[in-house]
XYZ file of C-alpha atoms in Angstrom:
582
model
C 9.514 -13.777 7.226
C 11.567 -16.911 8.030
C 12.534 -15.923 10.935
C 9.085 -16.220 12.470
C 7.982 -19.271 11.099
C 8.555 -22.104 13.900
C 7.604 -24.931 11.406
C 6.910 -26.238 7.972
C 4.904 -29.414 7.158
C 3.334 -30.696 4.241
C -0.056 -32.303 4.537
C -2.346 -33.523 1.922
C -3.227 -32.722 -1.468
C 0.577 -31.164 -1.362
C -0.551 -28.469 0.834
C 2.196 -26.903 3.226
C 1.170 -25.769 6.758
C 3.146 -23.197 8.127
C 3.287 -22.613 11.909
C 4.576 -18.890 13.498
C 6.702 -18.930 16.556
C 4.117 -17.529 18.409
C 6.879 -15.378 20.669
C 8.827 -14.179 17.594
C 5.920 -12.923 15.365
C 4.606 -11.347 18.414
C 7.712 -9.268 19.410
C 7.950 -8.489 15.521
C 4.118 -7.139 15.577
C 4.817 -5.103 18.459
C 6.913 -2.729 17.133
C 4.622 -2.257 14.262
C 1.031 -2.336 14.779
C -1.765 -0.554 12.536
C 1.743 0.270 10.759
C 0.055 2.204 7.342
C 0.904 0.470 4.020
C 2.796 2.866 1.784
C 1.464 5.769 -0.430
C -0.677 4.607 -3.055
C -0.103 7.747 -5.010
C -3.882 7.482 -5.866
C -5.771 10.780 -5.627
C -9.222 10.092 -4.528
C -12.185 12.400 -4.333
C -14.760 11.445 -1.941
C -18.210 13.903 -1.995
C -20.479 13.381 1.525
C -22.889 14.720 3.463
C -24.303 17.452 1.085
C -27.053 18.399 2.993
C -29.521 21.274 1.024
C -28.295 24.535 3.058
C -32.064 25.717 3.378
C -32.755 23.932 7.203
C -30.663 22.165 9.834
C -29.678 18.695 8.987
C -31.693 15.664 10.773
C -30.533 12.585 12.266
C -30.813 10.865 8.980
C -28.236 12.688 7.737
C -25.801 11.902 9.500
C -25.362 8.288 8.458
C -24.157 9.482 4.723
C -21.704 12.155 6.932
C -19.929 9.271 9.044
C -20.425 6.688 6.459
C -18.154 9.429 4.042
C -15.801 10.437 6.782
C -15.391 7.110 7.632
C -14.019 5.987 4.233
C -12.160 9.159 3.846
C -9.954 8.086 7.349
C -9.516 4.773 6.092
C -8.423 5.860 2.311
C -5.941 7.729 3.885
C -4.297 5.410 6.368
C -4.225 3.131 3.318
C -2.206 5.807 1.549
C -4.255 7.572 -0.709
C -4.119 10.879 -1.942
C -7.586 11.957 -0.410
C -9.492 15.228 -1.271
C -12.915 15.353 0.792
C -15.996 17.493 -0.655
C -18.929 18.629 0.095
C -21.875 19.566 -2.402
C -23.476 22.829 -1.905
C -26.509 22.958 -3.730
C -27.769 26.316 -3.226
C -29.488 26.960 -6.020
C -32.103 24.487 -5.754
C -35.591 23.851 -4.582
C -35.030 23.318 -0.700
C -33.149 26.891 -0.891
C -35.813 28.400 -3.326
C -38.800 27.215 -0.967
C -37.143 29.190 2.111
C -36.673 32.100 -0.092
C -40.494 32.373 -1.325
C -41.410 31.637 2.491
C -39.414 34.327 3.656
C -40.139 37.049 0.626
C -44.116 35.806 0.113
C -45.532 34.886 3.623
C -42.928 36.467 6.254
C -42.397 39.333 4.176
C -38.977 40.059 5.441
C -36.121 42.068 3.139
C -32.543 41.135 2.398
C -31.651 43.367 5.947
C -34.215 41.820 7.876
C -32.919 38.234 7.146
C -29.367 39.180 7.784
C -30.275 40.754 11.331
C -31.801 37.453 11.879
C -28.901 35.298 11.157
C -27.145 38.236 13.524
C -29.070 37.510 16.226
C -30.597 34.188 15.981
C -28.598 31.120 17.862
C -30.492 28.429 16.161
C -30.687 30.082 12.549
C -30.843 26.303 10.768
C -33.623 25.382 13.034
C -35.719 28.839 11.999
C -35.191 27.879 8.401
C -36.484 24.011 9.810
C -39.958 25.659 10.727
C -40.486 28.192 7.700
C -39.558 25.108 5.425
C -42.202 23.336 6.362
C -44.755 25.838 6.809
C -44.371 26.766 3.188
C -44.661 22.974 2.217
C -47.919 23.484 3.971
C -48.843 26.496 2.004
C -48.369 24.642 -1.388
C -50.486 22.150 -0.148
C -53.339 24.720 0.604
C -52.671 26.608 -2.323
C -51.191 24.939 -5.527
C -51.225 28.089 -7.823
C -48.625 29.157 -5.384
C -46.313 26.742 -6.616
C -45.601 29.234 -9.707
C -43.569 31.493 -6.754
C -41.342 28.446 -6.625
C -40.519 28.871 -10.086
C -40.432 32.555 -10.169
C -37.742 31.855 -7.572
C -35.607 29.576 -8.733
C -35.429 31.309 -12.091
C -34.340 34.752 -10.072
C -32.038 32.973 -8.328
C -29.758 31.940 -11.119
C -29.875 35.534 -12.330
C -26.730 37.022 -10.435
C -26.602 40.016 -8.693
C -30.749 40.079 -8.496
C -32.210 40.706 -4.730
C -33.679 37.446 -4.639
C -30.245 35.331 -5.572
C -28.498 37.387 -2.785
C -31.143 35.969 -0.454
C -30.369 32.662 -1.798
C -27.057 33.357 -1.325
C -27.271 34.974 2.527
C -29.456 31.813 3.449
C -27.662 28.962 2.069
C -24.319 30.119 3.652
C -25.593 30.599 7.072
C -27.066 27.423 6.940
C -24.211 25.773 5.542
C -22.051 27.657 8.780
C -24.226 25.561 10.754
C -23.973 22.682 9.253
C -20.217 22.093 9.494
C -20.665 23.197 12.931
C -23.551 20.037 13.511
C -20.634 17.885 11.674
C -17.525 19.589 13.570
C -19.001 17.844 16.988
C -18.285 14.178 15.354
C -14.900 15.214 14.150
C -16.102 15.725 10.551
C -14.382 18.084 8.294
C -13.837 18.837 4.669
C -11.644 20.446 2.175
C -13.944 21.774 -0.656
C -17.473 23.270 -0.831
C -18.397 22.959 -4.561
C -21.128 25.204 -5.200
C -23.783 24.535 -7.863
C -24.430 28.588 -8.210
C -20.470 27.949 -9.686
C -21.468 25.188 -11.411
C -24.123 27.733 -13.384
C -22.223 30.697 -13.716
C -18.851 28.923 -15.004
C -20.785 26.797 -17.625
C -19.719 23.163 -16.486
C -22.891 21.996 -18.499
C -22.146 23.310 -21.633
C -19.092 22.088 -21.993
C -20.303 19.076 -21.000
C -23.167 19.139 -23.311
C -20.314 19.074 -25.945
C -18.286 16.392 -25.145
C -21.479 14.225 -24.807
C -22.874 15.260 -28.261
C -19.632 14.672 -29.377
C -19.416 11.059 -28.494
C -23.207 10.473 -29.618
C -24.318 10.031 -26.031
C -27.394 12.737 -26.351
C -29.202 12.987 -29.416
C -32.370 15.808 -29.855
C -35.828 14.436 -29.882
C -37.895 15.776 -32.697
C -41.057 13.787 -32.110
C -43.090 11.953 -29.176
C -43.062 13.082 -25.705
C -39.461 14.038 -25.290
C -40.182 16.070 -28.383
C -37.313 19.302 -28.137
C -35.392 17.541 -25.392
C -32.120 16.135 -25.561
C -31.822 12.785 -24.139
C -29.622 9.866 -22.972
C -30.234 7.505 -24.742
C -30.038 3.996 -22.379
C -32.022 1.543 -23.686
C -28.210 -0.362 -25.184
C -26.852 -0.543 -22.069
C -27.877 -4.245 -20.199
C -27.820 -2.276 -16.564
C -30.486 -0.216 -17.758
C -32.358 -2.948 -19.602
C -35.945 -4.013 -18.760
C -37.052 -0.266 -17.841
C -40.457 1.426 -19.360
C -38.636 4.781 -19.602
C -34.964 3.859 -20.171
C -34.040 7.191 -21.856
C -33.198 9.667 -19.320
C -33.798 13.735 -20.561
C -30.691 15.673 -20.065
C -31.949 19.350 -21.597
C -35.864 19.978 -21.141
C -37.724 21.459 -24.021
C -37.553 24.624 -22.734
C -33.814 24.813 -22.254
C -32.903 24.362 -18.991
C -30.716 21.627 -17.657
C -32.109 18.785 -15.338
C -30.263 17.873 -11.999
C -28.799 14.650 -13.876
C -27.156 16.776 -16.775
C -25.589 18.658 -14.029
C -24.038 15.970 -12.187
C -22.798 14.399 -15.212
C -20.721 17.659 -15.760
C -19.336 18.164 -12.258
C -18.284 14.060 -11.887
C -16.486 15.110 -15.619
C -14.702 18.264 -13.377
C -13.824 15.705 -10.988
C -11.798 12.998 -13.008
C -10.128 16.008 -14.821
C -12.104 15.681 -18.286
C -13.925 18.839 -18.333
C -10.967 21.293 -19.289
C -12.582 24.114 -17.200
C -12.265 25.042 -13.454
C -12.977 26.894 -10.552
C -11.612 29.733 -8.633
C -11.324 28.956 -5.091
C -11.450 31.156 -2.056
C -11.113 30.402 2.028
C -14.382 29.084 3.351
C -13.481 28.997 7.035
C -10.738 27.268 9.183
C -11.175 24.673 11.376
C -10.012 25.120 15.299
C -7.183 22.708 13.930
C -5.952 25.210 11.300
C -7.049 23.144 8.708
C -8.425 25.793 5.586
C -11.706 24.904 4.279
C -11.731 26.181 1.043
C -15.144 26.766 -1.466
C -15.653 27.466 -5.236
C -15.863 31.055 -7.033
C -16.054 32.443 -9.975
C -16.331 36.235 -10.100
C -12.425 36.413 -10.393
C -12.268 36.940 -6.362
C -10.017 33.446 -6.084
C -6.896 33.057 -3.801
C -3.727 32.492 -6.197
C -2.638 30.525 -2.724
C -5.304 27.586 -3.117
C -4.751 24.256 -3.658
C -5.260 22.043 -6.510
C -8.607 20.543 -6.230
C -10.386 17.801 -8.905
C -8.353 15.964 -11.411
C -8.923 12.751 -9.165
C -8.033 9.001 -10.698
C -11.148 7.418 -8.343
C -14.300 9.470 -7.095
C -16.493 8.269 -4.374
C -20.017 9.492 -4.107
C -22.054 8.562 -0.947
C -25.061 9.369 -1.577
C -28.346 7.421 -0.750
C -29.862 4.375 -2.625
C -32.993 6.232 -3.568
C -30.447 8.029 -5.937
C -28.887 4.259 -7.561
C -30.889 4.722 -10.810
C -29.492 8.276 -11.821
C -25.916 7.588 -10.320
C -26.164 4.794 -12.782
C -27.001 7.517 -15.675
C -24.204 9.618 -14.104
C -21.998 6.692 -14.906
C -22.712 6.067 -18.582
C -22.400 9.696 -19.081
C -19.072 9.927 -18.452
C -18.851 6.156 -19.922
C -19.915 7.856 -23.536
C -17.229 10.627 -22.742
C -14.294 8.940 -20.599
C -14.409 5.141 -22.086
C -14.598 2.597 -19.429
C -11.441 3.943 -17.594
C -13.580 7.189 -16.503
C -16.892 4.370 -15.674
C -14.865 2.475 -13.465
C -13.847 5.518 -11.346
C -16.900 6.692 -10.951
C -17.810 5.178 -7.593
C -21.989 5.249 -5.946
C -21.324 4.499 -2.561
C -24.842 4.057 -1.800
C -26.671 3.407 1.778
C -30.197 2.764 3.090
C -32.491 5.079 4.889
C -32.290 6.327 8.929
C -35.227 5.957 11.161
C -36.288 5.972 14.562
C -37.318 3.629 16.592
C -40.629 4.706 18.182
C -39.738 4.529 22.021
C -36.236 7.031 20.504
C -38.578 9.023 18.617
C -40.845 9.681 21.663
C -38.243 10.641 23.763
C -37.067 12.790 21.470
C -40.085 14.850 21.494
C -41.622 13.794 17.976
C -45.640 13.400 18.275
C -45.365 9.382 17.628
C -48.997 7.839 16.503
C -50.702 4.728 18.362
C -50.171 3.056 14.690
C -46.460 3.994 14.240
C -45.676 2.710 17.935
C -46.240 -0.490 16.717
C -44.065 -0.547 14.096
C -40.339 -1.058 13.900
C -39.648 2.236 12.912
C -40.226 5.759 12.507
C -39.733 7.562 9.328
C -38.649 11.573 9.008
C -39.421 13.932 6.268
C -37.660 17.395 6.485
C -40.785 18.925 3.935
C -43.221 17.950 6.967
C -41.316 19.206 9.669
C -41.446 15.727 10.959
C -37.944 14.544 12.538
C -35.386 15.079 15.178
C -32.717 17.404 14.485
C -29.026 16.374 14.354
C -28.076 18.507 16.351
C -30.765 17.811 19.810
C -29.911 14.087 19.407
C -26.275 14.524 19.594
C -27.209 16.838 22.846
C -29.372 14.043 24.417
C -27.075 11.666 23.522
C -24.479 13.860 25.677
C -26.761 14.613 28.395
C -27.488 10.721 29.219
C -23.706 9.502 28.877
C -22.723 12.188 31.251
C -25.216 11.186 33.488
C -23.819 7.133 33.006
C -20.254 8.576 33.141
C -21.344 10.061 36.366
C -22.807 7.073 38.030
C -19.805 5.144 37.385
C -17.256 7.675 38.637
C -18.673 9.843 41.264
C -15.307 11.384 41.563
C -14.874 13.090 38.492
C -15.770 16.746 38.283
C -18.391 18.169 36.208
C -16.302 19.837 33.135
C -14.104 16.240 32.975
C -17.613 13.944 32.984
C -19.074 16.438 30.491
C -15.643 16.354 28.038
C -16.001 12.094 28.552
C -19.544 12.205 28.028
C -19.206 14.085 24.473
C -16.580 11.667 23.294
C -18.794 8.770 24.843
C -21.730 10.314 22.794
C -19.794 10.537 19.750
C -18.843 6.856 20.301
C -22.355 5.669 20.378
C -23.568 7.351 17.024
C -20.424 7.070 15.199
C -20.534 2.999 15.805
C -24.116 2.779 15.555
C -23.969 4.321 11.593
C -21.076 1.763 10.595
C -22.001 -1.514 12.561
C -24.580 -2.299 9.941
C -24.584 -2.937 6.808
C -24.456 -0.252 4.380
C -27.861 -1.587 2.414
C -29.354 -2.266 5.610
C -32.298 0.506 6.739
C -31.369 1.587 10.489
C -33.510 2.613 12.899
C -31.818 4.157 15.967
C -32.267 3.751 19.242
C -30.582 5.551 21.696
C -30.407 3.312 24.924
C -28.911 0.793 22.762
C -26.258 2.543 21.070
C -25.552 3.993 24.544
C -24.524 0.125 26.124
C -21.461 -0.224 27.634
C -21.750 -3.969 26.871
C -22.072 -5.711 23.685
C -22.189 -4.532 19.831
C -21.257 -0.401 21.124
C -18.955 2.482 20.546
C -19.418 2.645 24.443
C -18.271 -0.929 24.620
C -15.391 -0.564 22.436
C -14.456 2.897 24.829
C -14.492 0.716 27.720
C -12.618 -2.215 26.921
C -9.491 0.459 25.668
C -9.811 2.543 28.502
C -9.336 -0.344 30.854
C -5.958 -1.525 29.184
C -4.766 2.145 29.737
C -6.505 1.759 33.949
C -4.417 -1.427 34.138
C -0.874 -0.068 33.162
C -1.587 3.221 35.349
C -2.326 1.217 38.604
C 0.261 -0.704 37.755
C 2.746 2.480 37.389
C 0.861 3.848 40.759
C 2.130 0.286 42.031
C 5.787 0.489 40.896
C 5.282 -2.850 38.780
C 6.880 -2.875 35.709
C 5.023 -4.321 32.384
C 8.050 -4.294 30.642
C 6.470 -3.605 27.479
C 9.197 -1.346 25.772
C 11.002 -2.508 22.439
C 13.975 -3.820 23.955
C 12.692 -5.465 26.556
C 9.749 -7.733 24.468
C 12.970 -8.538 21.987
C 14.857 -9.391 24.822
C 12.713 -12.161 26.692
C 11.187 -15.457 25.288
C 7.451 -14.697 24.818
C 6.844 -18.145 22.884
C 7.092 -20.039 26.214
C 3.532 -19.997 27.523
C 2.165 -17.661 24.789
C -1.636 -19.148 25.172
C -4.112 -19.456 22.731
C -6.153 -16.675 23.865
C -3.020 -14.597 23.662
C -2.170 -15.636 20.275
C -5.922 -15.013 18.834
C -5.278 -11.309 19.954
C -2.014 -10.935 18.678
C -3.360 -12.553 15.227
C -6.822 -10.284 15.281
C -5.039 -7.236 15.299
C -2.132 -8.691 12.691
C -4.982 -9.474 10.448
C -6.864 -5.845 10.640
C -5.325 -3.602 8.024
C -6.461 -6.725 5.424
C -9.768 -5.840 6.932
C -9.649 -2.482 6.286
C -8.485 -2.843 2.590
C -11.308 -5.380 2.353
C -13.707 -2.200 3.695
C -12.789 -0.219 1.635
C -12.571 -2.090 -1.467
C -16.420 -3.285 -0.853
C -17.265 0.016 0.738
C -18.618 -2.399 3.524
C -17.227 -0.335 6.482
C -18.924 -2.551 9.350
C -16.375 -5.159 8.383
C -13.712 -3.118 10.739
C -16.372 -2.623 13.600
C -17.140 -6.872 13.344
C -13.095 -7.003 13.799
C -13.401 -4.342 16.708
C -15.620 -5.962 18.436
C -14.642 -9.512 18.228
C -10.709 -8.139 19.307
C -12.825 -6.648 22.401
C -14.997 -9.890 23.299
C -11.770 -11.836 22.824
C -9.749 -9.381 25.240
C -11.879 -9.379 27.925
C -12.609 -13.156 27.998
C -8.688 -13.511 28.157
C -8.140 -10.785 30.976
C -10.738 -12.681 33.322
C -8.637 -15.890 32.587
C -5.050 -13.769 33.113
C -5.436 -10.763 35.326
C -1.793 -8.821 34.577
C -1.284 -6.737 37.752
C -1.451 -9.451 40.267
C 0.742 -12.180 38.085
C 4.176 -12.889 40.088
C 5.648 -14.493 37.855
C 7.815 -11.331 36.167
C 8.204 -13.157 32.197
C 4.653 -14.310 32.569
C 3.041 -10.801 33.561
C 5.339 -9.496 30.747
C 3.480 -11.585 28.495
C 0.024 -10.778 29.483
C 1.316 -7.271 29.673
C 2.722 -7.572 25.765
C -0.461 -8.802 24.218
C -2.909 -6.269 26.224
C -0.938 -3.467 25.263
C -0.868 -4.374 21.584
C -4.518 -4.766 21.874
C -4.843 -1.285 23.250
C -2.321 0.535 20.376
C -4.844 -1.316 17.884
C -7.740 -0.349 19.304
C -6.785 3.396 19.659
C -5.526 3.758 16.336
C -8.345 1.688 14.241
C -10.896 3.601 16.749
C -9.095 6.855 15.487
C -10.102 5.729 11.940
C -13.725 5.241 12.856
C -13.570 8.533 14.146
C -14.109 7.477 17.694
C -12.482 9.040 20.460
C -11.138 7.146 23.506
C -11.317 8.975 26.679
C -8.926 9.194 29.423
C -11.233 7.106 31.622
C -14.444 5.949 31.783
């Protein structure tokens, strides 16, 4: 705007400099900071966490859960149209392996099972133990591996006893997942099931479009002999490979994981001319309805519209690159390159542990894997922490900081901070890194109150918000309202370190359309941080509360509070709570 540019110069090369009244664009930025851009009038589907219902989810889940959730809070403040699911797969192996545990070796019945989600508080970590006590079983005894198929074959026949264990199994487990997720602030809005998936006959329709556009042809000789397959070896991405083509239908009829996807990403952009039914899941303490997928004609008529989005984002891990890739030329051969280009892999590296983590966390840690930098986890092995005891250590030793801190507070109010602290420190731990960076976590450091931390970030808001109580306790005046910053100068004496807030936080919603666009989240935490660093070196140079000088305290007062509304509502986006006090 004119009006806030103090000067205009041109230098060399026939460049013009503009300089900002420092005062003016200040006052101006006040009254509008981490202002949302308008509606986009996109509709975006963004599928995380999708954790197999058949245990309870791991710490190494939970980076796809906040990296998703993290993307979906920033699509929306950008103005998007955002629909957030999560990907049920219950009729898979994970889920099949619990069932032939619990039919084969713990003999229990249909009843049995459901007195035992009844009764037991920890149902997901039950599942955790029989999981991988069957993995051991298969290890001992191979020929027991036809069970697994037995299984998963009964399982897609509906209404049989062992699909309505399936069934029973996957939804407790699922119940306890959103409640693991709940504690970060996590919700959703759909639970696609693949059971649906089966029953409604996504694939076939699918399978049509695709042999429609020549994507699949049928192999009549060699070893893919009776399958359909992809063919890939045209495509440059996929170029180089020993096995390019990538089988769709299997030789005995059944459809691979891959043909699958292809059809429910087709659902998804509104190309599949099908749908589901939809019925109330649960709702959320909020009253927000999470709905799920039917199809026995038991669908609410009150439902929303789900699917039909124009850009779908799937975070899901880069161990899975090479058949979101074959996921993308699918609907490529169907959609053109309109439906390719919104078909989105968010993809993310690996979590570990670090060993000294891992140890406290009560994992058996060798002498060999203390030395390295890392700890891996594998669910089939039993061999991991759960998500749900590191977010309760990571509560237990905040409280304890919180405590140390602020003797005063009372237990209930120093176990409420130390949950939001805790959720601070894993939150901002999963997005301060790179997204194709492999993390290992360590709990001590994502705990600091100093430095690259949620905790740190918690802090440095929470002592804007101490300063202007004291100084309400005190009677002094900030003089921060609307009228009052237009009213008074603020370009007289605005500092540098003043003006490198002010800018910082002007500059953030670029940052966050930059995150989004590159699906590089930890670009808003490097802003976070460096607005934090930058506030506290300038409130040791220009304490507030003490400052006589009334226009000069109203300046200091000006650019800490707009550092605090930024902070609060970009930490809202990272789904970080900022407590009362710390």
């Amino acid at each position: 705007l004119p009006t806030l540019v103090a000067s205009v110069s041109v230098e060399g090369a026939g460049y013009l400099n503009f300089r900002f009244d420092r005062g003016a664009f200040t006052a101006e930025h006040f009254r509008s900071v981490m202002m949302p851009p308008p509606a986009s009038g996109e509709r975006v589907i963004v599928e995380h966490t999708n954790i197999n219902p058949n245990k309870a989810a791991h710490i190494g889940h939970l980076r796809n859960s906040v990296l998703g959730d993290t993307y979906v809070r920033c699509s929306k403040w950008l103005g998007d149209r955002v629909e957030t699911q999560n990907y049920i797969d219950d009729t898979g192996v994970q889920v099949a392996d619990v069932v032939v545990a619990f039919q084969r070796l713990e003999k229990k019945s249909v009843a049995e099972i459901e007195q035992l989600i009844a009764t037991s508080e920890r149902f997901d970590y039950l599942c955790w133990d029989v999981y991988s006590k069957m993995a051991q079983y298969y290890a001992a005894h191979p020929e027991a591996l036809e069970w697994r198929r037995e299984t998963l074959h009964e399982i897609e026949q509906e209404g049989s006893d062992t699909a309505i264990l399936a069934a029973l199994i996957a939804r407790a487990i699922v119940h306890r997942h959103l409640a693991t997720v709940l504690r970060l602030g996590i919700q959703y809005d759909l639970l696609p099931k693949e059971s649906d998936i089966i029953h409604l006959h996504f694939w076939d329709r699918a399978f049509e479009l695709l042999k429609q556009s020549g994507a699949v042809i049928y192999e009549t000789e060699g070893k893919h002999k009776g399958c359909w397959v992809m063919k890939l070896d045209e495509s440059e991405q996929f170029s180089g490979m020993n096995e390019p083509d990538k089988i769709l239908v299997r030789s005995n009829g059944t459809v691979t994981y891959t043909g699958k996807d292809i059809a429910y990403q087709l659902w998804k952009l509104g190309m599949l001319d099908r749908t589901f039914d939809y019925r109330k899941f649960t709702t959320y303490p909020d009253g927000h309805v999470l709905w799920e997928t039917t199809h026995g004609g038991d669908g609410d008529l009150s439902a929303p519209k789900f699917g039909g989005a124009t850009r779908v984002v799937n975070v899901i891990d880069s161990r899975q690159a090479y058949l979101q890739k074959v996921v993308k030329e699918g609907v490529h051969q169907v959609a053109g390159e309109k439906g390719a280009d919104a078909s989105i892999h968010f993809a993310y590296e690996m979590v570990a542990l670090t060993p000294t983590t891992a140890k406290a966390l009560g994992m058996e840690v060798s002498e060999e894997d203390a030395k390295r930098a890392y700890v891996e986890m594998s669910g089939r092995k039993g061999f991991g922490v759960k998500a749900d005891d590191m977010l309760d250590e990571l509560e237990r030793k905040a409280t304890e900081a919180v405590l140390t801190n602020a003797e005063e507070l009372d237990a209930a109010e120093a176990a409420l901070i130390g949950r939001q602290v805790g959720v601070a420190a894993l939150r901002y731990f999963m997005l301060r890194f790179g997204r194709n960076k492999v993390i290992a976590f360590d709990i001590d450091e994502a705990l600091r109150f100093e430095g690259d931390s949620g905790p740190y970030l918690q802090y440095s808001t929470v002592r804007v918000q101490n300063i202007f109580r004291k100084m309400k306790e005190r009677e002094i005046d900030p003089r921060i309202g609307e009228r009052e910053v237009e009213d008074l100068t603020l370009n007289q004496g605005l500092t540098d370190e003043m003006w490198e807030l002010v800018k910082l936080s002007a500059e953030l919603p670029g940052a966050i359309r930059r995150a989004v666009d590159s699906l590089e989240l930890s670009i808003v935490t490097q802003y976070l941080l460096e607005m934090a660093q930058k506030f506290n070196s300038f409130y040791h140079k220009y304490p507030i509360m003490n400052e006589k000088d009334a226009a000069e305290r109203q300046r200091r007062a000006v650019c800490a509070e707009v550092f605090r509304l930024t902070m609060v509502r970009a930490l809202d986006l990272l789904g970080i709570p900022v407590p009362a006090r710390m």
